[in-house]
Short mmCIF file of C-alpha atoms and ligand atoms in Angstrom, two decimals:
data_model
loop_
_atom_site.label_atom_id
_atom_site.label_comp_id
_atom_site.label_asym_id
_atom_site.label_seq_id
_atom_site.Cartn_x
_atom_site.Cartn_y
_atom_site.Cartn_z
CA UNK D 9 -27.30 6.60 2.85
CA UNK D 10 -24.93 9.73 3.34
CA UNK D 11 -25.47 12.69 1.55
CA UNK D 12 -22.93 14.01 -0.71
CA UNK D 13 -21.93 16.81 1.54
CA UNK D 14 -21.44 14.42 4.58
CA UNK D 15 -19.23 12.04 2.94
CA UNK D 16 -16.91 15.27 2.11
CA UNK D 17 -16.89 16.62 5.67
CA UNK D 18 -15.98 13.15 6.95
CA UNK D 19 -13.06 13.24 3.93
CA UNK D 20 -11.83 16.37 4.90
CA UNK D 21 -11.76 15.61 8.56
CA UNK D 22 -9.90 12.36 7.63
CA UNK D 23 -7.39 14.14 5.14
CA UNK D 24 -7.18 17.25 7.16
CA UNK D 25 -7.75 16.58 10.69
CA UNK D 26 -9.85 18.97 12.98
CA UNK D 27 -11.49 22.14 11.01
CA UNK D 28 -13.24 25.05 12.28
CA UNK D 29 -17.01 25.56 11.10
CA UNK D 30 -16.07 28.48 8.94
CA UNK D 31 -13.26 26.49 7.20
CA UNK D 32 -15.39 23.65 6.60
CA UNK D 33 -18.12 25.97 5.41
CA UNK D 34 -15.42 27.63 2.87
CA UNK D 35 -14.19 24.11 1.69
CA UNK D 36 -17.44 22.81 0.81
CA UNK D 37 -19.12 26.26 -0.23
CA UNK D 38 -22.09 25.35 2.01
CA UNK D 39 -23.88 28.26 3.67
CA UNK D 40 -23.83 27.95 7.81
CA UNK D 41 -27.51 26.88 8.05
CA UNK D 42 -27.07 24.01 5.51
CA UNK D 43 -23.59 23.16 7.21
CA UNK D 44 -25.16 22.74 10.67
CA UNK D 45 -27.66 20.31 9.16
CA UNK D 46 -25.45 18.36 7.80
CA UNK D 47 -23.01 18.36 11.05
CA UNK D 48 -26.11 17.76 13.16
CA UNK D 49 -26.53 14.36 11.38
CA UNK D 50 -22.95 13.40 11.65
CA UNK D 51 -23.05 14.20 15.33
CA UNK D 52 -26.21 12.17 16.05
CA UNK D 53 -24.58 9.37 14.09
CA UNK D 54 -21.51 9.12 16.63
CA UNK D 55 -19.35 10.17 13.66
CA UNK D 56 -17.98 13.47 14.26
CA UNK D 57 -17.56 15.59 17.46
CA UNK D 58 -17.47 19.38 18.28
CA UNK D 59 -14.10 20.64 20.43
CA UNK D 60 -11.19 19.04 20.49
CA UNK D 61 -7.52 20.27 20.92
CA UNK D 62 -8.46 23.90 20.66
CA UNK D 63 -11.24 23.88 23.44
CA UNK D 64 -8.70 24.48 26.13
CA UNK D 65 -7.36 27.61 25.48
CA UNK D 66 -9.48 29.21 27.73
CA UNK D 67 -12.20 31.77 27.18
CA UNK D 68 -14.89 30.98 24.00
CA UNK D 69 -15.77 27.65 23.55
CA UNK D 70 -13.80 26.19 20.30
CA UNK D 71 -16.12 25.24 17.42
CA UNK D 72 -13.47 22.89 16.02
CA UNK D 73 -14.99 19.86 14.34
CA UNK D 74 -13.16 16.48 14.35
CA UNK D 75 -13.76 12.95 13.79
CA UNK D 76 -15.05 11.12 16.89
CA UNK D 77 -11.57 10.08 18.69
CA UNK D 78 -13.19 6.37 19.42
CA UNK D 79 -13.51 5.46 15.87
CA UNK D 80 -11.53 2.33 14.95
CA UNK D 81 -10.49 0.64 11.48
CA UNK D 82 -8.79 -2.87 11.24
CA UNK D 83 -6.18 -2.98 8.58
CA UNK D 84 -4.62 -6.14 7.37
CA UNK D 85 -1.56 -6.16 4.96
CA UNK D 86 -1.29 -10.03 4.19
CA UNK D 87 2.20 -10.27 2.15
CA UNK D 88 3.56 -13.52 0.84
CA UNK D 89 5.79 -14.52 3.77
CA UNK D 90 4.16 -12.31 6.31
CA UNK D 91 0.79 -10.65 7.90
CA UNK D 92 0.43 -7.58 9.52
CA UNK D 93 -2.30 -6.23 11.23
CA UNK D 94 -3.06 -2.75 12.58
CA UNK D 95 -5.84 -0.77 14.41
CA UNK D 96 -6.14 3.09 13.32
CA UNK D 97 -8.43 5.88 14.04
CA UNK D 98 -10.64 7.43 11.47
CA UNK D 99 -7.58 9.62 10.32
CA UNK D 100 -5.87 6.14 9.52
CA UNK D 101 -3.15 6.96 12.30
CA UNK D 102 -1.85 3.51 13.40
CA UNK D 103 -2.48 3.13 17.08
CA UNK D 104 -1.28 -0.61 17.13
CA UNK D 105 0.31 -2.75 14.92
CA UNK D 106 1.64 -6.38 14.71
CA UNK D 107 3.37 -8.34 12.26
CA UNK D 108 4.24 -11.70 11.96
CA UNK D 109 5.86 -14.28 9.86
CA UNK D 110 3.22 -16.44 7.77
CA UNK D 111 3.45 -18.05 4.50
CA UNK D 112 0.58 -17.32 2.24
CA UNK D 113 0.85 -20.87 0.92
CA UNK D 114 -0.64 -22.17 4.10
CA UNK D 115 -3.75 -21.43 2.51
CA UNK D 116 -7.04 -19.14 3.66
CA UNK D 117 -8.28 -21.21 6.38
CA UNK D 118 -5.05 -20.74 8.26
CA UNK D 119 -3.73 -17.50 7.21
CA UNK D 120 -7.24 -15.73 7.80
CA UNK D 121 -7.32 -17.54 11.11
CA UNK D 122 -3.71 -15.82 12.02
CA UNK D 123 -5.28 -12.71 10.93
CA UNK D 124 -8.21 -12.78 13.03
CA UNK D 125 -6.12 -13.97 15.86
CA UNK D 126 -3.74 -10.93 15.63
CA UNK D 127 -6.44 -8.42 14.98
CA UNK D 128 -8.23 -9.78 18.46
CA UNK D 129 -4.95 -8.74 20.37
CA UNK D 130 -4.35 -5.44 18.12
CA UNK D 131 -7.73 -4.15 19.02
CA UNK D 132 -7.40 -5.14 22.73
CA UNK D 133 -4.51 -2.14 23.04
CA UNK D 134 -6.59 0.49 21.35
CA UNK D 135 -9.95 0.10 22.26
CA UNK D 136 -12.69 2.06 20.50
CA UNK D 137 -15.90 1.47 18.28
CA UNK D 138 -15.00 -0.70 15.25
CA UNK D 139 -16.20 0.61 12.24
CA UNK D 140 -14.84 -1.57 9.35
CA UNK D 141 -11.84 -3.21 7.97
CA UNK D 142 -9.53 -3.01 4.81
CA UNK D 143 -7.46 -6.10 3.56
CA UNK D 144 -4.85 -6.28 1.01
CA UNK D 145 -3.53 -9.59 -0.62
CA UNK D 146 -0.74 -10.30 -2.44
CA UNK D 147 -2.24 -11.11 -5.77
CA UNK D 148 -5.01 -9.94 -8.19
CA UNK D 149 -8.39 -9.46 -6.45
CA UNK D 150 -11.64 -9.13 -7.72
CA UNK D 151 -12.50 -5.54 -6.03
CA UNK D 152 -16.18 -5.87 -6.15
CA UNK D 153 -16.46 -9.69 -4.96
CA UNK D 154 -13.89 -9.39 -2.22
CA UNK D 155 -11.82 -12.35 -3.16
CA UNK D 156 -8.69 -13.07 -4.87
CA UNK D 157 -8.90 -14.01 -8.64
CA UNK D 158 -6.42 -16.57 -9.82
CA UNK D 159 -3.35 -15.40 -7.65
CA UNK D 160 -0.20 -17.10 -8.97
CA UNK D 161 1.67 -17.37 -5.25
CA UNK D 162 -1.31 -18.08 -3.62
CA UNK D 163 -2.63 -21.89 -3.79
CA UNK D 164 -6.10 -22.62 -2.28
CA UNK D 165 -6.87 -18.68 -2.49
CA UNK D 166 -8.70 -18.76 -5.99
CA UNK D 167 -11.93 -16.95 -5.55
CA UNK D 168 -12.06 -17.74 -1.62
CA UNK D 169 -14.71 -15.54 -0.01
CA UNK D 170 -12.13 -13.51 2.17
CA UNK D 171 -14.67 -10.52 2.48
CA UNK D 172 -17.88 -12.30 3.38
CA UNK D 173 -15.75 -14.39 5.81
CA UNK D 174 -13.93 -11.65 7.98
CA UNK D 175 -17.14 -9.43 7.68
CA UNK D 176 -18.73 -12.55 9.00
CA UNK D 177 -16.17 -12.69 12.09
CA UNK D 178 -16.04 -9.07 12.67
CA UNK D 179 -19.55 -8.18 12.12
CA UNK D 180 -18.48 -4.87 9.87
CA UNK D 181 -18.08 -3.96 6.40
CA UNK D 182 -14.91 -5.40 5.14
CA UNK D 183 -12.99 -3.99 1.78
CA UNK D 184 -10.41 -6.23 0.02
CA UNK D 185 -7.83 -4.96 -2.36
CA UNK D 186 -4.55 -6.03 -3.96
CA UNK D 187 -1.58 -5.26 -1.53
CA UNK D 188 0.07 -3.01 -4.21
CA UNK D 189 -2.89 -0.88 -4.39
CA UNK D 190 -3.29 -0.24 -0.75
CA UNK D 191 0.22 0.46 -0.47
CA UNK D 192 -0.18 3.20 -3.28
CA UNK D 193 -3.22 4.50 -1.20
CA UNK D 194 -1.13 4.63 1.98
CA UNK D 195 1.57 6.84 0.34
CA UNK D 196 -1.09 9.00 -1.25
CA UNK D 197 -2.88 9.50 2.12
CA UNK D 198 -0.05 9.95 4.43
CA UNK D 199 3.06 9.36 2.86
CA UNK D 200 5.57 10.67 0.14
CA UNK D 201 2.93 11.51 -2.51
CA UNK D 202 0.50 13.09 -0.34
CA UNK D 203 -2.45 14.53 -1.91
CA UNK D 204 -1.03 13.90 -5.45
CA UNK D 205 -3.70 12.32 -7.97
CA UNK D 206 -1.70 10.76 -10.20
CA UNK D 207 1.33 8.53 -9.40
CA UNK D 208 2.63 4.85 -9.53
CA UNK D 209 3.42 2.49 -6.46
CA UNK D 210 6.06 -0.08 -7.40
CA UNK D 211 6.48 -2.66 -4.91
CA UNK D 212 9.84 -5.03 -5.00
CA UNK D 213 9.27 -7.87 -2.35
CA UNK D 214 8.78 -11.44 -2.88
CA UNK D 215 6.98 -10.61 -6.09
CA UNK D 216 6.87 -7.32 -8.41
CA UNK D 217 3.83 -5.28 -8.71
CA UNK D 218 2.55 -1.68 -9.37
CA UNK D 219 -0.24 0.22 -7.73
CA UNK D 220 -1.65 2.80 -10.38
CA UNK D 221 -3.61 6.12 -9.14
CA UNK D 222 -5.29 8.08 -11.67
CA UNK D 223 -7.21 11.04 -10.78
CA UNK D 224 -7.08 10.12 -7.21
CA UNK D 225 -8.76 6.50 -7.63
CA UNK D 226 -6.91 3.11 -7.93
CA UNK D 227 -7.08 1.97 -11.62
CA UNK D 228 -7.50 -1.98 -11.45
CA UNK D 229 -8.53 -2.71 -15.03
CA UNK D 230 -11.33 -5.17 -16.20
CA UNK D 231 -10.38 -8.31 -14.11
CA UNK D 232 -8.31 -6.58 -11.07
CA UNK D 233 -4.77 -7.45 -12.93
CA UNK D 234 -3.72 -4.19 -13.78
CA UNK D 235 -0.35 -3.19 -12.58
CA UNK D 236 0.94 -6.78 -12.51
CA UNK D 237 4.22 -5.68 -14.03
CA UNK D 238 6.29 -8.52 -12.42
CA UNK D 239 5.34 -10.76 -15.45
CA UNK D 240 6.20 -8.59 -18.36
CA UNK D 241 8.69 -10.64 -20.34
CA UNK D 242 12.13 -9.32 -20.56
CA UNK D 243 13.56 -12.10 -22.68
CA UNK D 244 12.27 -15.19 -24.01
CA UNK D 245 15.22 -17.22 -22.94
CA UNK D 246 15.52 -15.73 -19.50
CA UNK D 247 15.41 -17.64 -16.05
CA UNK D 248 12.17 -19.39 -14.86
CA UNK D 249 9.81 -17.67 -13.34
CA UNK D 250 6.97 -18.61 -10.45
CA UNK D 251 4.23 -18.03 -12.95
CA UNK D 252 5.39 -20.84 -14.94
CA UNK D 253 6.98 -18.55 -17.69
CA UNK D 254 10.44 -17.48 -18.32
CA UNK D 255 12.09 -13.99 -18.43
CA UNK D 256 9.80 -12.50 -16.47
CA UNK D 257 10.86 -9.22 -14.78
CA UNK D 258 10.25 -10.79 -11.15
CA UNK D 259 12.44 -13.87 -12.42
CA UNK D 260 15.18 -11.35 -12.66
CA UNK D 261 14.82 -9.01 -9.68
CA UNK D 262 12.05 -10.14 -7.09
CA UNK D 263 13.50 -11.41 -3.71
CA UNK D 264 13.71 -15.20 -4.94
CA UNK D 265 15.49 -14.11 -8.11
CA UNK D 266 18.10 -11.84 -6.02
CA UNK D 267 18.42 -14.66 -3.29
CA UNK D 268 19.06 -16.97 -6.20
CA UNK D 269 22.03 -14.78 -7.85
CA UNK D 270 23.30 -14.26 -4.58
CA UNK D 271 24.14 -17.90 -4.17
CA UNK D 272 25.64 -18.13 -7.39
CA UNK D 273 27.92 -15.21 -6.50
CA UNK D 274 28.98 -16.39 -3.56
CA UNK D 275 29.46 -20.21 -5.01
CA UNK D 276 31.43 -18.88 -7.82
CA UNK D 277 33.88 -16.73 -5.87
CA UNK D 278 32.70 -13.72 -7.23
CA UNK D 279 31.76 -11.95 -3.95
CA UNK D 280 33.87 -12.19 -1.04
CA UNK D 281 31.34 -10.61 1.36
CA UNK D 282 28.48 -12.79 0.29
CA UNK D 283 30.47 -16.09 0.62
CA UNK D 284 31.28 -15.10 3.93
CA UNK D 285 27.52 -14.68 4.77
CA UNK D 286 26.82 -18.14 3.30
CA UNK D 287 29.55 -19.51 5.43
CA UNK D 288 28.26 -18.10 8.62
CA UNK D 289 24.64 -18.33 8.15
CA UNK D 290 23.91 -21.44 5.44
CA UNK D 291 21.43 -19.29 3.30
CA UNK D 292 21.34 -15.93 1.27
CA UNK D 293 18.58 -13.34 1.00
CA UNK D 294 17.77 -10.16 -1.09
CA UNK D 295 18.62 -8.12 2.28
CA UNK D 296 22.14 -9.61 2.32
CA UNK D 297 23.04 -8.42 -1.23
CA UNK D 298 21.88 -4.92 -0.21
CA UNK D 299 24.28 -4.99 2.77
CA UNK D 300 27.02 -6.52 0.90
CA UNK D 301 26.54 -3.78 -1.82
CA UNK D 302 26.39 -1.17 0.56
CA UNK D 303 29.59 -2.09 2.07
CA UNK D 304 31.10 -1.78 -1.49
CA UNK D 305 31.10 -5.44 -2.62
CA UNK D 306 31.76 -5.45 -6.24
CA UNK D 307 29.66 -8.59 -7.28
CA UNK D 308 26.56 -7.43 -5.01
CA UNK D 309 26.68 -4.07 -6.33
CA UNK D 310 26.53 -5.27 -9.76
CA UNK D 311 23.65 -7.15 -8.99
CA UNK D 312 21.96 -4.18 -7.70
CA UNK D 313 22.68 -2.29 -10.85
CA UNK D 314 21.47 -5.03 -13.11
CA UNK D 315 18.12 -5.28 -11.22
CA UNK D 316 17.96 -1.60 -11.20
CA UNK D 317 18.47 -1.22 -14.56
CA UNK D 318 15.83 -3.89 -15.77
CA UNK D 319 13.17 -2.29 -13.35
CA UNK D 320 14.05 1.02 -14.80
CA UNK D 321 13.39 -0.08 -18.40
CA UNK D 322 9.87 -1.46 -17.33
CA UNK D 323 9.22 1.58 -15.19
CA UNK D 324 10.34 4.23 -18.31
CA UNK D 325 7.42 2.23 -20.25
CA UNK D 326 4.89 2.79 -17.49
CA UNK D 327 5.94 6.67 -17.44
CA UNK D 328 5.72 7.07 -21.15
CA UNK D 329 2.25 5.47 -20.96
CA UNK D 330 0.98 7.15 -18.11
CA UNK D 331 2.71 10.23 -17.37
CA UNK D 332 2.30 9.96 -13.68
CA UNK D 333 3.24 12.72 -11.34
CA UNK D 334 5.49 10.66 -9.17
CA UNK D 335 7.07 7.36 -8.95
CA UNK D 336 7.22 5.96 -5.63
CA UNK D 337 9.48 2.52 -4.95
CA UNK D 338 8.68 0.14 -1.54
CA UNK D 339 8.57 -3.41 -0.60
CA UNK D 340 11.19 -5.34 0.87
CA UNK D 341 13.91 -5.31 -1.66
CA UNK D 342 13.53 -1.48 -1.94
CA UNK D 343 15.72 -1.66 1.16
CA UNK D 344 18.60 -1.85 -1.32
CA UNK D 345 17.82 2.00 -1.27
CA UNK D 346 19.82 4.71 -2.88
CA UNK D 347 22.13 2.65 -5.31
CA UNK D 348 18.69 1.04 -6.60
CA UNK D 349 17.15 4.45 -6.68
CA UNK D 350 19.96 5.83 -8.67
CA UNK D 351 20.49 3.09 -11.27
CA UNK D 352 16.20 3.06 -11.77
CA UNK D 353 16.34 6.95 -12.13
CA UNK D 354 18.99 6.87 -14.76
CA UNK D 355 17.36 4.07 -16.36
CA UNK D 356 13.96 6.03 -16.74
CA UNK D 357 15.75 9.50 -17.32
CA UNK D 358 17.43 8.00 -20.32
CA UNK D 359 14.30 6.46 -21.87
CA UNK D 360 11.64 8.32 -21.28
CA UNK D 361 10.37 11.61 -23.14
CA UNK D 362 11.85 14.49 -21.56
CA UNK D 363 8.39 16.18 -20.86
CA UNK D 364 7.22 13.10 -19.13
CA UNK D 365 10.20 13.25 -16.76
CA UNK D 366 10.87 16.98 -16.57
CA UNK D 367 9.12 17.41 -12.84
CA UNK D 368 9.02 13.46 -12.15
CA UNK D 369 10.19 12.57 -8.83
CA UNK D 370 11.28 8.88 -8.22
CA UNK D 371 11.32 8.33 -4.76
CA UNK D 372 11.66 5.65 -2.05
CA UNK D 373 8.31 4.87 0.07
CA UNK D 374 8.17 7.18 3.08
CA UNK D 375 5.77 4.65 5.14
CA UNK D 376 7.90 1.49 4.68
CA UNK D 377 6.08 -1.18 6.69
CA UNK D 378 3.37 0.82 7.55
CA UNK D 379 2.57 1.58 3.67
CA UNK D 380 0.04 -1.19 3.39
CA UNK D 381 -1.79 -1.04 6.66
CA UNK D 382 -2.58 2.71 6.41
CA UNK D 383 -3.65 2.47 2.90
CA UNK D 384 -6.15 -0.52 3.94
CA UNK D 385 -7.46 1.74 6.53
CA UNK D 386 -8.18 4.42 3.99
CA UNK D 387 -9.94 2.18 1.85
CA UNK D 388 -12.13 1.24 4.56
CA UNK D 389 -12.67 4.40 5.81
CA UNK D 390 -13.50 5.31 2.08
CA UNK D 391 -16.23 2.80 1.92
CA UNK D 392 -17.11 3.90 5.22
CA UNK D 393 -17.56 7.52 4.96
CA UNK D 394 -19.34 7.12 1.38
ZN1 ZN Q 50 6.48 -14.71 -14.44
#
């Protein structure tokens, strides 16, 4: 068990980098002798070192304190159609990272097998002392049990013991969470929402979900499904959704819905550019909609506007309800970029109370593809440091 002060020292060194003994003492409001005791225990356990970047500046020996250089964390971001595995240092800096296509519907045995193979390769590129791992999964997760619970797009994964299996393989503690939650934590640690305590992170990819950070902690709800906004019903007579219902937000604006609408546009002759892309490649994706919209294609731009407006309605409700300090939008479909952002902004600002939106930035993810692995690493360090 670590003392409260030891945990705080580790967190400060992770979030702010090397600090002098004086600065640490001030931040923790600890007298010098007490701090020395805490530090010597951390040094003995190999987590913390004295010295670092300022040591070479000649003259007196520096008393900068920093996290040991060789601490390593495995960070895993399992998406609906890809897996990313990174290895980070104790500050959650990505040292090596690999991503490959992988359909989560292949089931846990195959997908986790790929994760373990990828991790083996990535760890080899940045060797050190493996401390723990963080894993994000694209569905509701019981954080306490370390397993997915009734995930709609992950057949075969219900209550599969992901944490136990990976902890057994790696011989280290593993933390498992929902992918949107770890993305929110990634942006909060190292991205656009740095050090904000209250924010929401909206991911628009194959599915649509929302990570909720309240008072600096992820809010998961009773069963781990908080923020599952993709299945908020917008219309009783809307398009069919993968969850079995109709009219869900995701059925209008998820990656699959955009690809479907793009196909309809192309075939009906209402988008020359999408028709040409379809002719050339035989299929269309959400990314093609973005490309065509950016190039001025009216039909494609209209799809982005419609989607952004619907997404904006839902976000406006969240803003009224939670009064967050920032809304971050990420995930593959967020590459639609500024036209999407503009539509979401105008929709939210029009529908929310001025007091809630007065200083509310609605911005795109800064970490992009690295948001998930950065947050997964942060989640793992949070577990190990506490
Ligand atoms: Zn649905």
